[in-house]
Amino acid sequence: MTMHVVITRRYGLAVRDGVNIFIFALADALVSRGHRVSVVATSVGDPAKIGHVFGQCPSIDLISVAGERGRFPVELEGLSVAWLSRGRRTIARLGPDLIVNNGALPFGVGHPSCTVAHDLGWATSARRLGRLRLAYKRFAYARTDRVVAVGTEVRAALGKQLGLQPDSISLIPPCVALGRYGGGGFDGREDAILHSGTSAYKDPGATVRAFAALANPSTRLYVEGAPGPELTRQIMELPASTRRRVELVGELGADHLRRLMATVRVAAFPTRYRIPTASATVVEAIASGTPIVGSGMVSADLLEPGSNGFIARGEAQAAREFGLLLSDPERWAKASGRACLLARRFSADLVADRYLALARGGPEGPGGAAAGA
């Protein structure tokens, strides 16, 4: 049976982050099965850029609830007037068979729905604002049929926030189109490290500092994303011999980034979250068979220390782990092989099947243990 699936995002679609990577990978997998997909977001931006950055299928409907003139600030996310008025009407007009919300919406939708938690959201040091945010979150999550977490740690923490048992929250991982990824062996790869993403929580400066501590004078570092002034300053202050081996490659398209991910020997993820998080950006490295050196904020679902990579607590340890993987073919091959095996659980086709089961009222479908959560 052909279904119409609506995927929502309380943010912009033109930003290359883990949530949008997940959205377009899931949407493409659904379309390839003959289903109709509409992605409804706070803002869409340039569809041509989205197609370039995500390799997005052109038959996916992209709908903005705020309008493309920025009438409602993207930063207001799900609290904006646009979602409470136009967003609700748009979803009702589409009449979907399933709604996959990436971030809870503060209203019921009248159709089978699930809300996907990718992390715990932003934190606030103001006690009053913290209580208000928690109250909003519980109110909004109560308006979905099923709660889904993308990682084990997020599921446990979200359960505490919402007053739910963790096993009442579905655990469905992020996904990528595995067939588009892949890489060669140690000898066929460049003696290089890739850091993908330049947002503050991606902490590219930590990777630059760890790279600067490496003793190997031939290793290169690629930093993907638009560099800010602080990152540029840090790179310019490096010794000339080190600075020449750092390449700021800018925001790459999907195909170019996949090729780069498949040809470096190590991917760096010194990411900073409130709790360990399963990000689709890390899944891209796993799918490429590329070993990972990451922070303790990468979910254990993605990074198995000593298996497909290593956890580094600080730049000095990161530099040591970089050096071991870059110089030891046997260690590297073991980590790469484990990454390739691990990648199977993040297949967009398998993940799409699990979301379709929600619409069909299967074991994790509406009316299950977390209904009304």
GROMACS .gro file of C-alpha atoms in nm:
model
  373
    1MET     CA    1   0.000   0.000   0.000
    2THR     CA    2   0.135   0.340  -0.098
    3MET     CA    3   0.159   0.581   0.194
    4HIS     CA    4   0.202   0.953   0.232
    5VAL     CA    5   0.464   1.030   0.498
    6VAL     CA    6   0.515   1.381   0.632
    7ILE     CA    7   0.849   1.453   0.800
    8THR     CA    8   0.875   1.774   1.003
    9ARG     CA    9   1.176   1.974   1.118
   10ARG     CA   10   1.152   2.269   1.356
   11TYR     CA   11   1.447   2.433   1.187
   12GLY     CA   12   1.583   2.505   0.840
   13LEU     CA   13   1.655   2.238   0.579
   14ALA     CA   14   1.953   2.410   0.417
   15VAL     CA   15   2.176   2.339   0.719
   16ARG     CA   16   2.394   2.029   0.684
   17ASP     CA   17   2.358   1.870   1.025
   18GLY     CA   18   2.287   1.519   1.149
   19VAL     CA   19   1.910   1.568   1.168
   20ASN     CA   20   1.881   1.685   0.808
   21ILE     CA   21   2.111   1.405   0.689
   22PHE     CA   22   1.874   1.161   0.860
   23ILE     CA   23   1.564   1.331   0.717
   24PHE     CA   24   1.676   1.313   0.355
   25ALA     CA   25   1.818   0.962   0.383
   26LEU     CA   26   1.487   0.840   0.529
   27ALA     CA   27   1.285   1.037   0.274
   28ASP     CA   28   1.482   0.897  -0.019
   29ALA     CA   29   1.441   0.540   0.110
   30LEU     CA   30   1.065   0.590   0.140
   31VAL     CA   31   1.037   0.739  -0.209
   32SER     CA   32   1.239   0.449  -0.354
   33ARG     CA   33   0.967   0.219  -0.218
   34GLY     CA   34   0.700   0.412  -0.404
   35HIS     CA   35   0.572   0.621  -0.113
   36ARG     CA   36   0.501   0.993  -0.124
   37VAL     CA   37   0.707   1.212   0.111
   38SER     CA   38   0.656   1.574   0.215
   39VAL     CA   39   0.914   1.749   0.434
   40VAL     CA   40   0.763   2.039   0.628
   41ALA     CA   41   1.016   2.268   0.798
   42THR     CA   42   1.040   2.612   0.952
   43SER     CA   43   1.226   2.722   0.641
   44VAL     CA   44   1.339   2.548   0.323
   45GLY     CA   45   1.593   2.781   0.167
   46ASP     CA   46   1.737   2.710  -0.176
   47PRO     CA   47   1.613   2.370  -0.305
   48ALA     CA   48   1.908   2.352  -0.545
   49LYS     CA   49   2.151   2.385  -0.254
   50ILE     CA   50   1.963   2.117  -0.061
   51GLY     CA   51   1.988   1.882  -0.357
   52HIS     CA   52   2.362   1.950  -0.381
   53VAL     CA   53   2.440   1.919  -0.010
   54PHE     CA   54   2.225   1.614   0.063
   55GLY     CA   55   2.193   1.447  -0.275
   56GLN     CA   56   1.818   1.480  -0.216
   57CYS     CA   57   1.563   1.307  -0.434
   58PRO     CA   58   1.381   1.570  -0.650
   59SER     CA   59   1.042   1.403  -0.600
   60ILE     CA   60   1.028   1.497  -0.230
   61ASP     CA   61   0.793   1.789  -0.156
   62LEU     CA   62   0.965   2.064   0.045
   63ILE     CA   63   0.728   2.296   0.234
   64SER     CA   64   0.812   2.597   0.451
   65VAL     CA   65   0.572   2.700   0.727
   66ALA     CA   66   0.742   3.036   0.787
   67GLY     CA   67   0.767   3.150   0.428
   68GLU     CA   68   1.095   3.215   0.254
   69ARG     CA   69   1.119   3.581   0.355
   70GLY     CA   70   1.210   3.487   0.709
   71ARG     CA   71   0.899   3.637   0.863
   72PHE     CA   72   0.940   3.410   1.165
   73PRO     CA   73   1.293   3.360   1.302
   74VAL     CA   74   1.421   3.006   1.259
   75GLU     CA   75   1.563   3.020   1.612
   76LEU     CA   76   1.211   3.017   1.758
   77GLU     CA   77   1.180   2.660   1.627
   78GLY     CA   78   0.860   2.481   1.739
   79LEU     CA   79   0.749   2.774   1.956
   80SER     CA   80   0.697   3.005   1.658
   81VAL     CA   81   0.355   3.133   1.561
   82ALA     CA   82   0.416   2.983   1.218
   83TRP     CA   83   0.403   2.626   1.350
   84LEU     CA   84   0.102   2.691   1.572
   85SER     CA   85  -0.098   2.832   1.283
   86ARG     CA   86   0.030   2.760   0.936
   87GLY     CA   87   0.219   2.443   1.030
   88ARG     CA   88  -0.084   2.279   1.183
   89ARG     CA   89  -0.303   2.371   0.886
   90THR     CA   90  -0.040   2.247   0.639
   91ILE     CA   91  -0.019   1.905   0.803
   92ALA     CA   92  -0.398   1.875   0.818
   93ARG     CA   93  -0.424   1.967   0.448
   94LEU     CA   94  -0.168   1.704   0.349
   95GLY     CA   95  -0.363   1.431   0.529
   96PRO     CA   96  -0.065   1.196   0.575
   97ASP     CA   97  -0.067   0.829   0.675
   98LEU     CA   98   0.227   0.892   0.910
   99ILE     CA   99   0.396   1.199   1.055
  100VAL     CA  100   0.760   1.176   1.166
  101ASN     CA  101   0.831   1.481   1.382
  102ASN     CA  102   1.193   1.571   1.440
  103GLY     CA  103   1.131   1.764   1.758
  104ALA     CA  104   0.796   1.768   1.936
  105LEU     CA  105   0.517   1.992   1.805
  106PRO     CA  106   0.285   2.157   2.060
  107PHE     CA  107  -0.037   2.030   1.902
  108GLY     CA  108  -0.207   1.709   1.801
  109VAL     CA  109  -0.212   1.624   1.432
  110GLY     CA  110  -0.505   1.383   1.403
  111HIS     CA  111  -0.297   1.127   1.211
  112PRO     CA  112  -0.062   0.845   1.319
  113SER     CA  113   0.252   1.017   1.441
  114CYS     CA  114   0.583   0.973   1.616
  115THR     CA  115   0.824   1.224   1.759
  116VAL     CA  116   1.195   1.156   1.715
  117ALA     CA  117   1.440   1.278   1.980
  118HIS     CA  118   1.790   1.325   1.842
  119ASP     CA  119   1.926   1.480   2.162
  120LEU     CA  120   1.795   1.659   2.471
  121GLY     CA  121   1.784   2.000   2.305
  122TRP     CA  122   1.934   2.317   2.438
  123ALA     CA  123   2.004   2.369   2.806
  124THR     CA  124   1.948   2.682   3.011
  125SER     CA  125   2.112   2.797   3.332
  126ALA     CA  126   1.801   2.994   3.435
  127ARG     CA  127   1.591   2.776   3.666
  128ARG     CA  128   1.264   2.940   3.567
  129LEU     CA  129   1.331   2.896   3.194
  130GLY     CA  130   1.439   2.538   3.256
  131ARG     CA  131   1.109   2.457   3.427
  132LEU     CA  132   0.916   2.629   3.149
  133ARG     CA  133   1.103   2.435   2.881
  134LEU     CA  134   1.044   2.104   3.060
  135ALA     CA  135   0.673   2.179   3.096
  136TYR     CA  136   0.652   2.265   2.726
  137LYS     CA  137   0.841   1.951   2.633
  138ARG     CA  138   0.610   1.724   2.833
  139PHE     CA  139   0.306   1.900   2.688
  140ALA     CA  140   0.432   1.864   2.331
  141TYR     CA  141   0.545   1.503   2.359
  142ALA     CA  142   0.205   1.412   2.500
  143ARG     CA  143   0.054   1.503   2.163
  144THR     CA  144   0.223   1.225   1.965
  145ASP     CA  145   0.137   0.858   1.938
  146ARG     CA  146   0.487   0.728   1.980
  147VAL     CA  147   0.817   0.858   2.113
  148VAL     CA  148   1.134   0.751   1.931
  149ALA     CA  149   1.496   0.805   2.037
  150VAL     CA  150   1.788   0.765   1.797
  151GLY     CA  151   2.033   0.650   2.065
  152THR     CA  152   2.044   0.451   2.388
  153GLU     CA  153   2.165   0.741   2.602
  154VAL     CA  154   1.902   0.980   2.463
  155ARG     CA  155   1.630   0.723   2.530
  156ALA     CA  156   1.733   0.685   2.896
  157ALA     CA  157   1.762   1.060   2.957
  158LEU     CA  158   1.440   1.143   2.773
  159GLY     CA  159   1.255   0.879   2.973
  160LYS     CA  160   1.359   1.054   3.294
  161GLN     CA  161   1.253   1.393   3.159
  162LEU     CA  162   0.912   1.272   3.043
  163GLY     CA  163   0.848   1.032   3.330
  164LEU     CA  164   0.850   0.727   3.099
  165GLN     CA  165   1.018   0.391   3.129
  166PRO     CA  166   1.300   0.379   2.871
  167ASP     CA  167   1.163   0.058   2.719
  168SER     CA  168   0.838   0.241   2.638
  169ILE     CA  169   1.036   0.465   2.400
  170SER     CA  170   1.122   0.310   2.063
  171LEU     CA  171   1.492   0.298   1.978
  172ILE     CA  172   1.541   0.352   1.603
  173PRO     CA  173   1.889   0.460   1.491
  174PRO     CA  174   1.977   0.736   1.246
  175CYS     CA  175   2.039   0.622   0.892
  176VAL     CA  176   2.218   0.681   0.565
  177ALA     CA  177   2.188   0.529   0.217
  178LEU     CA  178   2.458   0.264   0.259
  179GLY     CA  179   2.489   0.198  -0.113
  180ARG     CA  180   2.632   0.547  -0.163
  181TYR     CA  181   2.918   0.497   0.083
  182GLY     CA  182   3.227   0.281   0.088
  183GLY     CA  183   3.603   0.306   0.100
  184GLY     CA  184   3.924   0.120   0.025
  185GLY     CA  185   4.190  -0.034   0.244
  186PHE     CA  186   4.470   0.130   0.439
  187ASP     CA  187   4.722   0.152   0.153
  188GLY     CA  188   4.467   0.300  -0.085
  189ARG     CA  189   4.380   0.586   0.150
  190GLU     CA  190   4.553   0.916   0.209
  191ASP     CA  191   4.750   0.975   0.526
  192ALA     CA  192   4.486   1.222   0.637
  193ILE     CA  193   4.220   1.310   0.894
  194LEU     CA  194   3.877   1.456   0.819
  195HIS     CA  195   3.683   1.682   1.053
  196SER     CA  196   3.330   1.740   0.924
  197GLY     CA  197   3.135   2.042   1.050
  198THR     CA  198   3.239   2.380   1.186
  199SER     CA  199   2.952   2.463   1.424
  200ALA     CA  200   3.058   2.532   1.782
  201TYR     CA  201   2.931   2.197   1.910
  202LYS     CA  202   3.142   2.019   1.646
  203ASP     CA  203   3.450   2.180   1.808
  204PRO     CA  204   3.679   2.192   1.503
  205GLY     CA  205   3.937   2.377   1.713
  206ALA     CA  206   3.988   2.064   1.925
  207THR     CA  207   4.076   1.865   1.613
  208VAL     CA  208   4.316   2.135   1.494
  209ARG     CA  209   4.495   2.135   1.831
  210ALA     CA  210   4.518   1.754   1.834
  211PHE     CA  211   4.649   1.757   1.477
  212ALA     CA  212   4.914   2.012   1.572
  213ALA     CA  213   5.041   1.771   1.841
  214LEU     CA  214   5.098   1.489   1.588
  215ALA     CA  215   5.461   1.400   1.526
  216ASN     CA  216   5.401   1.274   1.172
  217PRO     CA  217   5.505   1.552   0.929
  218SER     CA  218   5.320   1.402   0.630
  219THR     CA  219   4.965   1.376   0.769
  220ARG     CA  220   4.706   1.620   0.632
  221LEU     CA  221   4.391   1.754   0.797
  222TYR     CA  222   4.076   1.839   0.602
  223VAL     CA  223   3.813   2.056   0.772
  224GLU     CA  224   3.473   2.054   0.600
  225GLY     CA  225   3.233   2.342   0.656
  226ALA     CA  226   3.235   2.721   0.656
  227PRO     CA  227   3.518   2.835   0.886
  228GLY     CA  228   3.446   3.109   1.138
  229PRO     CA  229   3.695   3.374   1.247
  230GLU     CA  230   3.804   3.184   1.559
  231LEU     CA  231   3.888   2.867   1.367
  232THR     CA  232   4.069   3.069   1.101
  233ARG     CA  233   4.272   3.243   1.371
  234GLN     CA  234   4.372   2.912   1.532
  235ILE     CA  235   4.492   2.775   1.200
  236MET     CA  236   4.685   3.091   1.112
  237GLU     CA  237   4.870   3.071   1.446
  238LEU     CA  238   5.002   2.721   1.370
  239PRO     CA  239   5.366   2.682   1.266
  240ALA     CA  240   5.400   2.722   0.891
  241SER     CA  241   5.497   2.357   0.839
  242THR     CA  242   5.179   2.246   1.015
  243ARG     CA  243   4.953   2.512   0.868
  244ARG     CA  244   5.042   2.405   0.513
  245ARG     CA  245   4.895   2.061   0.587
  246VAL     CA  246   4.555   2.195   0.697
  247GLU     CA  247   4.301   2.238   0.419
  248LEU     CA  248   3.971   2.419   0.468
  249VAL     CA  249   3.757   2.257   0.200
  250GLY     CA  250   3.440   2.458   0.265
  251GLU     CA  251   3.086   2.320   0.249
  252LEU     CA  252   3.101   2.018   0.022
  253GLY     CA  253   2.822   1.857  -0.174
  254ALA     CA  254   2.703   1.510  -0.077
  255ASP     CA  255   2.899   1.322  -0.342
  256HIS     CA  256   3.223   1.513  -0.282
  257LEU     CA  257   3.203   1.466   0.095
  258ARG     CA  258   3.136   1.094   0.060
  259ARG     CA  259   3.442   1.060  -0.162
  260LEU     CA  260   3.657   1.246   0.088
  261MET     CA  261   3.523   1.041   0.379
  262ALA     CA  262   3.613   0.724   0.189
  263THR     CA  263   3.970   0.830   0.111
  264VAL     CA  264   4.098   0.957   0.448
  265ARG     CA  265   4.219   0.716   0.715
  266VAL     CA  266   4.054   0.872   1.021
  267ALA     CA  267   3.743   1.082   1.099
  268ALA     CA  268   3.749   1.315   1.400
  269PHE     CA  269   3.439   1.387   1.609
  270PRO     CA  270   3.528   1.584   1.925
  271THR     CA  271   3.161   1.683   1.949
  272ARG     CA  272   3.004   1.843   2.255
  273TYR     CA  273   2.646   1.762   2.355
  274ARG     CA  274   2.458   1.751   2.684
  275ILE     CA  275   2.460   1.371   2.671
  276PRO     CA  276   2.610   1.115   2.429
  277THR     CA  277   2.423   1.142   2.100
  278ALA     CA  278   2.387   0.927   1.788
  279SER     CA  279   2.448   1.165   1.500
  280ALA     CA  280   2.407   1.079   1.134
  281THR     CA  281   2.732   1.265   1.061
  282VAL     CA  282   2.917   0.994   1.256
  283VAL     CA  283   2.717   0.725   1.077
  284GLU     CA  284   2.858   0.859   0.749
  285ALA     CA  285   3.210   0.771   0.868
  286ILE     CA  286   3.096   0.427   0.982
  287ALA     CA  287   2.934   0.361   0.645
  288SER     CA  288   3.261   0.459   0.475
  289GLY     CA  289   3.460   0.209   0.681
  290THR     CA  290   3.656   0.498   0.830
  291PRO     CA  291   3.778   0.458   1.191
  292ILE     CA  292   3.665   0.724   1.437
  293VAL     CA  293   3.839   0.922   1.708
  294GLY     CA  294   3.561   1.093   1.902
  295SER     CA  295   3.468   1.249   2.232
  296GLY     CA  296   3.273   1.077   2.506
  297MET     CA  297   2.964   1.253   2.369
  298VAL     CA  298   2.945   1.017   2.071
  299SER     CA  299   2.687   0.749   2.154
  300ALA     CA  300   2.812   0.401   2.240
  301ASP     CA  301   2.569   0.283   1.970
  302LEU     CA  302   2.804   0.439   1.713
  303LEU     CA  303   3.151   0.437   1.867
  304GLU     CA  304   3.274   0.116   2.026
  305PRO     CA  305   3.610   0.201   2.187
  306GLY     CA  306   3.885  -0.029   2.070
  307SER     CA  307   3.660  -0.165   1.796
  308ASN     CA  308   3.562   0.082   1.522
  309GLY     CA  309   3.756   0.366   1.682
  310PHE     CA  310   3.859   0.528   2.007
  311ILE     CA  311   3.727   0.778   2.260
  312ALA     CA  312   3.970   1.063   2.328
  313ARG     CA  313   3.929   1.275   2.638
  314GLY     CA  314   4.127   1.579   2.543
  315GLU     CA  315   4.354   1.680   2.255
  316ALA     CA  316   4.664   1.498   2.382
  317GLN     CA  317   4.484   1.164   2.385
  318ALA     CA  318   4.325   1.241   2.047
  319ALA     CA  319   4.671   1.302   1.900
  320ARG     CA  320   4.791   0.966   2.034
  321GLU     CA  321   4.491   0.782   1.889
  322PHE     CA  322   4.531   0.959   1.554
  323GLY     CA  323   4.895   0.850   1.545
  324LEU     CA  324   4.816   0.485   1.623
  325LEU     CA  325   4.550   0.454   1.354
  326LEU     CA  326   4.751   0.643   1.094
  327SER     CA  327   5.067   0.440   1.142
  328ASP     CA  328   4.945   0.087   1.223
  329PRO     CA  329   4.780  -0.086   0.921
  330GLU     CA  330   4.670  -0.385   1.128
  331ARG     CA  331   4.501  -0.173   1.394
  332TRP     CA  332   4.341   0.040   1.123
  333ALA     CA  333   4.212  -0.261   0.928
  334LYS     CA  334   4.052  -0.408   1.240
  335ALA     CA  335   3.872  -0.079   1.315
  336SER     CA  336   3.765  -0.031   0.953
  337GLY     CA  337   3.630  -0.386   0.929
  338ARG     CA  338   3.426  -0.345   1.245
  339ALA     CA  339   3.286  -0.015   1.110
  340CYS     CA  340   3.169  -0.190   0.793
  341LEU     CA  341   2.989  -0.457   0.997
  342LEU     CA  342   2.836  -0.196   1.228
  343ALA     CA  343   2.710   0.006   0.931
  344ARG     CA  344   2.445  -0.252   0.847
  345ARG     CA  345   2.223  -0.146   1.136
  346PHE     CA  346   2.210   0.210   0.996
  347SER     CA  347   2.069   0.117   0.655
  348ALA     CA  348   1.809   0.370   0.543
  349ASP     CA  349   1.603   0.086   0.396
  350LEU     CA  350   1.585  -0.098   0.729
  351VAL     CA  351   1.511   0.219   0.923
  352ALA     CA  352   1.238   0.318   0.674
  353ASP     CA  353   1.071  -0.019   0.729
  354ARG     CA  354   1.061   0.045   1.103
  355TYR     CA  355   0.892   0.382   1.057
  356LEU     CA  356   0.641   0.237   0.812
  357ALA     CA  357   0.554  -0.022   1.077
  358LEU     CA  358   0.442   0.265   1.301
  359ALA     CA  359   0.184   0.373   1.045
  360ARG     CA  360   0.063   0.015   1.005
  361GLY     CA  361   0.009  -0.022   1.378
  362GLY     CA  362   0.274  -0.291   1.421
  363PRO     CA  363   0.449  -0.376   1.749
  364GLU     CA  364   0.588  -0.023   1.769
  365GLY     CA  365   0.291   0.148   1.609
  366PRO     CA  366   0.031   0.391   1.746
  367GLY     CA  367  -0.147   0.250   2.047
  368GLY     CA  368   0.171   0.084   2.174
  369ALA     CA  369   0.325   0.123   2.516
  370ALA     CA  370   0.421   0.486   2.466
  371ALA     CA  371   0.093   0.605   2.320
  372GLY     CA  372   0.004   0.936   2.472
  373ALA     CA  373   0.352   0.966   2.623
   0.00000   0.00000   0.00000
